[in-house]
Short mmCIF file of C-alpha atoms and ligand atoms in Angstrom, two decimals:
data_model
loop_
_atom_site.label_atom_id
_atom_site.label_comp_id
_atom_site.label_asym_id
_atom_site.label_seq_id
_atom_site.Cartn_x
_atom_site.Cartn_y
_atom_site.Cartn_z
CA MET C 1 1.39 -20.70 16.79
CA GLN C 2 -2.35 -20.50 16.43
CA SER C 3 -3.58 -19.91 12.89
CA HIS C 4 -5.48 -16.74 12.05
CA ALA C 5 -9.21 -16.95 11.57
CA GLY C 6 -10.24 -16.90 7.92
CA ARG C 7 -10.74 -13.40 6.61
CA ILE C 8 -10.28 -11.37 3.44
CA GLU C 9 -8.06 -8.27 3.32
CA VAL C 10 -7.85 -6.17 0.15
CA ILE C 11 -5.13 -3.58 -0.52
CA CYS C 12 -6.05 -1.39 -3.51
CA GLY C 13 -5.20 1.91 -5.17
CA SER C 14 -3.49 3.27 -8.29
CA MET C 15 -0.10 2.18 -9.57
CA PHE C 16 2.89 3.39 -7.47
CA CYS C 17 0.83 3.71 -4.27
CA GLY C 18 2.64 0.91 -2.41
CA LYS C 19 0.19 -2.02 -2.77
CA THR C 20 2.82 -4.69 -3.30
CA GLU C 21 5.01 -3.11 -0.61
CA GLU C 22 2.12 -3.39 1.88
CA LEU C 23 1.36 -6.97 0.73
CA ILE C 24 5.02 -7.92 1.27
CA ARG C 25 4.99 -6.25 4.73
CA ARG C 26 1.99 -8.38 5.73
CA VAL C 27 3.60 -11.53 4.28
CA ARG C 28 6.80 -10.89 6.27
CA ARG C 29 4.83 -10.45 9.49
CA ALA C 30 2.93 -13.68 8.80
CA ILE C 31 6.25 -15.49 8.32
CA ILE C 32 7.46 -14.18 11.70
CA ALA C 33 4.20 -15.49 13.20
CA ARG C 34 5.15 -18.89 11.72
CA GLN C 35 2.11 -19.04 9.47
CA LYS C 36 2.10 -21.44 6.51
CA ILE C 37 1.95 -18.93 3.70
CA LYS C 38 1.60 -19.21 -0.06
CA VAL C 39 2.01 -16.20 -2.37
CA PHE C 40 0.44 -16.15 -5.86
CA LYS C 41 0.48 -13.88 -8.87
CA PRO C 42 -0.98 -14.15 -12.38
CA SER C 43 1.74 -15.41 -14.72
CA LEU C 44 1.03 -12.70 -17.29
CA ASP C 45 2.79 -10.17 -15.05
CA ASP C 46 6.42 -10.95 -15.92
CA ARG C 47 7.83 -7.52 -15.10
CA TYR C 48 10.38 -8.53 -12.47
CA GLY C 49 10.83 -12.25 -13.12
CA ILE C 50 8.20 -14.93 -13.01
CA GLN C 51 8.86 -16.52 -9.58
CA ASN C 52 8.45 -13.50 -7.33
CA ILE C 53 6.49 -10.35 -6.63
CA THR C 54 8.42 -7.09 -6.48
CA SER C 55 7.37 -3.62 -5.37
CA HIS C 56 8.37 -0.50 -7.31
CA THR C 57 10.85 0.16 -4.48
CA GLY C 58 12.57 -3.18 -5.14
CA GLN C 59 11.32 -5.33 -2.23
CA THR C 60 10.66 -8.89 -3.26
CA VAL C 61 9.21 -12.23 -2.07
CA ALA C 62 8.90 -15.61 -3.80
CA ALA C 63 5.55 -16.28 -5.48
CA VAL C 64 3.87 -19.04 -7.47
CA PRO C 65 2.79 -17.79 -10.92
CA VAL C 66 -0.64 -19.16 -11.91
CA LEU C 67 -2.43 -19.10 -15.26
CA ASP C 68 -5.92 -18.77 -13.81
CA SER C 69 -7.68 -18.52 -10.46
CA SER C 70 -8.55 -22.24 -10.18
CA GLU C 71 -4.83 -23.10 -10.03
CA ILE C 72 -4.61 -21.34 -6.65
CA LEU C 73 -6.80 -24.05 -5.09
CA GLN C 74 -4.42 -26.76 -6.32
CA TYR C 75 -1.40 -25.16 -4.62
CA ALA C 76 -2.97 -24.07 -1.34
CA ASN C 77 -2.79 -27.36 0.57
CA ALA C 78 -4.30 -28.44 3.88
CA GLY C 79 -1.58 -26.84 6.05
CA THR C 80 -1.84 -23.39 4.45
CA THR C 81 -3.00 -20.66 6.87
CA VAL C 82 -2.30 -17.52 4.82
CA VAL C 83 -2.67 -16.93 1.07
CA ALA C 84 -1.41 -13.70 -0.52
CA ILE C 85 -2.41 -12.74 -4.07
CA ASP C 86 -0.81 -9.86 -5.99
CA GLU C 87 -2.14 -8.19 -9.17
CA ALA C 88 -5.62 -9.56 -8.47
CA GLN C 89 -7.15 -7.31 -11.16
CA PHE C 90 -5.70 -9.63 -13.82
CA PHE C 91 -7.60 -12.73 -12.66
CA ASP C 92 -10.79 -14.09 -14.19
CA VAL C 93 -14.01 -13.59 -12.21
CA GLY C 94 -13.55 -17.13 -10.80
CA ILE C 95 -11.11 -15.56 -8.30
CA VAL C 96 -14.12 -14.49 -6.20
CA GLY C 97 -15.31 -18.09 -5.65
CA VAL C 98 -11.74 -19.29 -5.09
CA VAL C 99 -11.15 -16.69 -2.38
CA GLN C 100 -14.50 -17.49 -0.71
CA GLN C 101 -13.60 -21.18 -0.69
CA LEU C 102 -10.16 -20.55 0.83
CA VAL C 103 -11.75 -18.55 3.63
CA ASP C 104 -14.96 -20.50 4.26
CA SER C 105 -13.80 -24.09 3.67
CA PHE C 106 -10.18 -23.85 4.85
CA ASN C 107 -10.28 -20.94 7.32
CA ILE C 108 -7.43 -19.25 5.46
CA ARG C 109 -6.52 -15.57 5.84
CA VAL C 110 -6.45 -14.19 2.27
CA ILE C 111 -4.53 -10.98 1.57
CA ILE C 112 -5.19 -9.50 -1.88
CA ALA C 113 -3.49 -6.58 -3.64
CA GLY C 114 -4.69 -5.10 -6.92
CA LEU C 115 -5.64 -2.04 -8.94
CA ASP C 116 -9.17 -0.90 -8.14
CA LEU C 117 -9.29 1.11 -11.40
CA ASP C 118 -7.90 0.59 -14.89
CA PHE C 119 -6.18 3.35 -16.91
CA ARG C 120 -9.63 4.62 -17.99
CA GLY C 121 -10.65 5.13 -14.36
CA GLU C 122 -13.14 2.25 -14.46
CA PRO C 123 -13.36 -0.71 -12.03
CA PHE C 124 -10.79 -3.37 -12.93
CA GLY C 125 -11.69 -7.07 -13.39
CA ALA C 126 -13.14 -8.75 -10.30
CA MET C 127 -11.78 -6.11 -7.91
CA PRO C 128 -15.23 -4.58 -7.19
CA GLN C 129 -16.55 -7.99 -6.00
CA LEU C 130 -13.40 -8.66 -3.94
CA LEU C 131 -13.67 -5.24 -2.27
CA SER C 132 -17.30 -5.93 -1.42
CA ILE C 133 -16.75 -9.31 0.24
CA ALA C 134 -13.59 -8.29 2.13
CA GLU C 135 -13.49 -7.87 5.92
CA GLU C 136 -10.81 -5.18 5.53
CA VAL C 137 -10.18 -2.78 2.65
CA VAL C 138 -7.17 -0.46 2.49
CA LYS C 139 -7.09 2.11 -0.31
CA LEU C 140 -3.60 3.58 -0.67
CA HIS C 141 -2.70 6.73 -2.59
CA ALA C 142 0.29 7.58 -4.73
CA ILE C 143 1.37 11.16 -5.45
CA CYS C 144 0.08 12.94 -8.57
CA VAL C 145 3.11 13.66 -10.77
CA VAL C 146 1.43 16.85 -12.07
CA CYS C 147 0.38 18.62 -8.86
CA GLY C 148 1.70 16.64 -5.86
CA GLU C 149 -1.76 15.93 -4.41
CA ASN C 150 -2.89 12.39 -3.51
CA ALA C 151 -3.26 10.28 -6.66
CA SER C 152 -6.18 7.87 -7.03
CA ARG C 153 -5.82 7.20 -10.77
CA THR C 154 -3.30 5.68 -13.14
CA GLN C 155 -2.43 7.60 -16.30
CA ARG C 156 -1.38 5.44 -19.26
CA LEU C 157 0.91 7.18 -21.74
CA VAL C 158 1.60 6.03 -25.31
CA ASN C 159 4.59 7.83 -26.83
CA GLY C 160 4.18 10.44 -24.11
CA ALA C 161 0.49 11.14 -24.87
CA PRO C 162 -2.57 10.01 -22.84
CA ALA C 163 -3.87 6.63 -24.04
CA SER C 164 -7.28 6.49 -25.68
CA TYR C 165 -10.33 5.15 -23.82
CA HIS C 166 -10.63 2.50 -26.54
CA ASP C 167 -7.14 1.02 -26.07
CA PRO C 168 -6.87 -2.53 -24.66
CA ILE C 169 -7.31 -2.71 -20.89
CA ILE C 170 -4.39 -5.03 -20.20
CA MET C 171 -0.90 -3.72 -20.88
CA VAL C 172 1.81 -4.86 -18.50
CA GLY C 173 4.29 -2.08 -17.72
CA ALA C 174 5.71 0.36 -15.19
CA GLN C 175 7.19 3.90 -15.24
CA GLU C 176 7.76 3.85 -19.02
CA SER C 177 3.99 3.68 -19.69
CA TYR C 178 2.21 4.74 -16.50
CA GLU C 179 2.05 7.64 -14.03
CA ALA C 180 0.07 8.25 -10.88
CA ARG C 181 -2.37 11.17 -11.19
CA CYS C 182 -5.16 12.77 -9.18
CA ARG C 183 -8.72 12.86 -10.54
CA GLN C 184 -8.24 16.39 -11.92
CA HIS C 185 -5.08 15.59 -13.90
CA HIS C 186 -6.19 12.16 -15.15
CA GLU C 187 -6.73 12.34 -18.92
CA VAL C 188 -8.65 9.78 -21.00
CA PRO C 189 -9.32 11.02 -24.56
CA GLY C 190 -12.47 9.51 -26.03
CA SER C 191 -14.00 8.70 -22.65
CA PRO C 192 -17.80 8.90 -22.50
CA ASN C 193 -17.34 10.06 -18.89
CA THR C 194 -15.27 13.14 -19.72
CA ARG C 195 -16.89 16.27 -18.35
CA ALA C 196 -16.94 19.47 -20.37
CA PRO C 197 -14.32 21.94 -19.01
P1 TMP A 1 1.16 -2.33 -10.03
O1 TMP A 1 -0.17 -1.91 -9.55
O2 TMP A 1 1.76 -3.41 -9.19
O3 TMP A 1 2.10 -1.19 -10.23
O4 TMP A 1 0.99 -3.05 -11.46
C1 TMP A 1 -0.10 -2.89 -12.26
C2 TMP A 1 0.05 -3.66 -13.56
O5 TMP A 1 -1.15 -3.55 -14.30
C3 TMP A 1 1.17 -3.18 -14.49
O6 TMP A 1 1.78 -4.30 -15.15
C4 TMP A 1 0.44 -2.37 -15.55
C5 TMP A 1 -0.90 -3.08 -15.63
N1 TMP A 1 -2.05 -2.26 -16.01
C6 TMP A 1 -2.89 -2.71 -17.04
O7 TMP A 1 -2.66 -3.77 -17.62
N2 TMP A 1 -3.98 -1.96 -17.39
C7 TMP A 1 -4.27 -0.77 -16.76
O8 TMP A 1 -5.28 -0.16 -17.10
C8 TMP A 1 -3.40 -0.31 -15.70
C9 TMP A 1 -3.70 0.96 -14.98
C10 TMP A 1 -2.30 -1.09 -15.37
MG1 MG A 2 2.51 -4.00 -7.52
#
């Protein structure tokens, strides 16, 4: 079948909003379309085993774990027509150039999933640049565990209490440390952005 024209698609949103599920859906459709697809993830995310990506609902596809963005170029060979990248927020800023090269030099369709915001509610890693250069951006929403409205933020909890603004940005985890929350119920003690009540 004809290969897709090179383009960048970004799927973003808070944790538990279905990013990986949507990435896997697109990967499965590309497989049906007989595309030559390679799936990558940063190797620091070892939550569900190192050789695959898994959604919170348990769907899974095989993936190549890479230490940094430049490794992606080594694996995506001449026949590749689709590259999917999960947890893109964890990559170094070099991911932007790598993605541009895949699209512009190799005419590859690149599908990226990642958190747009960290637990503090601030832009995460190179996601702002990736969102800007993408042809298509999809922002998904989870459900706020406090009020049931759409959730756009991720609440980090340490021993059940909201994590401090000054805590390290990277902390791999799932339900035991994170919840989806709306803007109103997102709490970040110590944040310079906190408004007076
Ligand atoms: P998910 O979006 O696929 O659910 O996974 C997000 C991963 O990012 C998960 O391992 C937790 C981690 N994470 C951080 O390291 N820092 C953060 O600020 C947030 C919100 C998540
Ligand atoms: Mg995910």
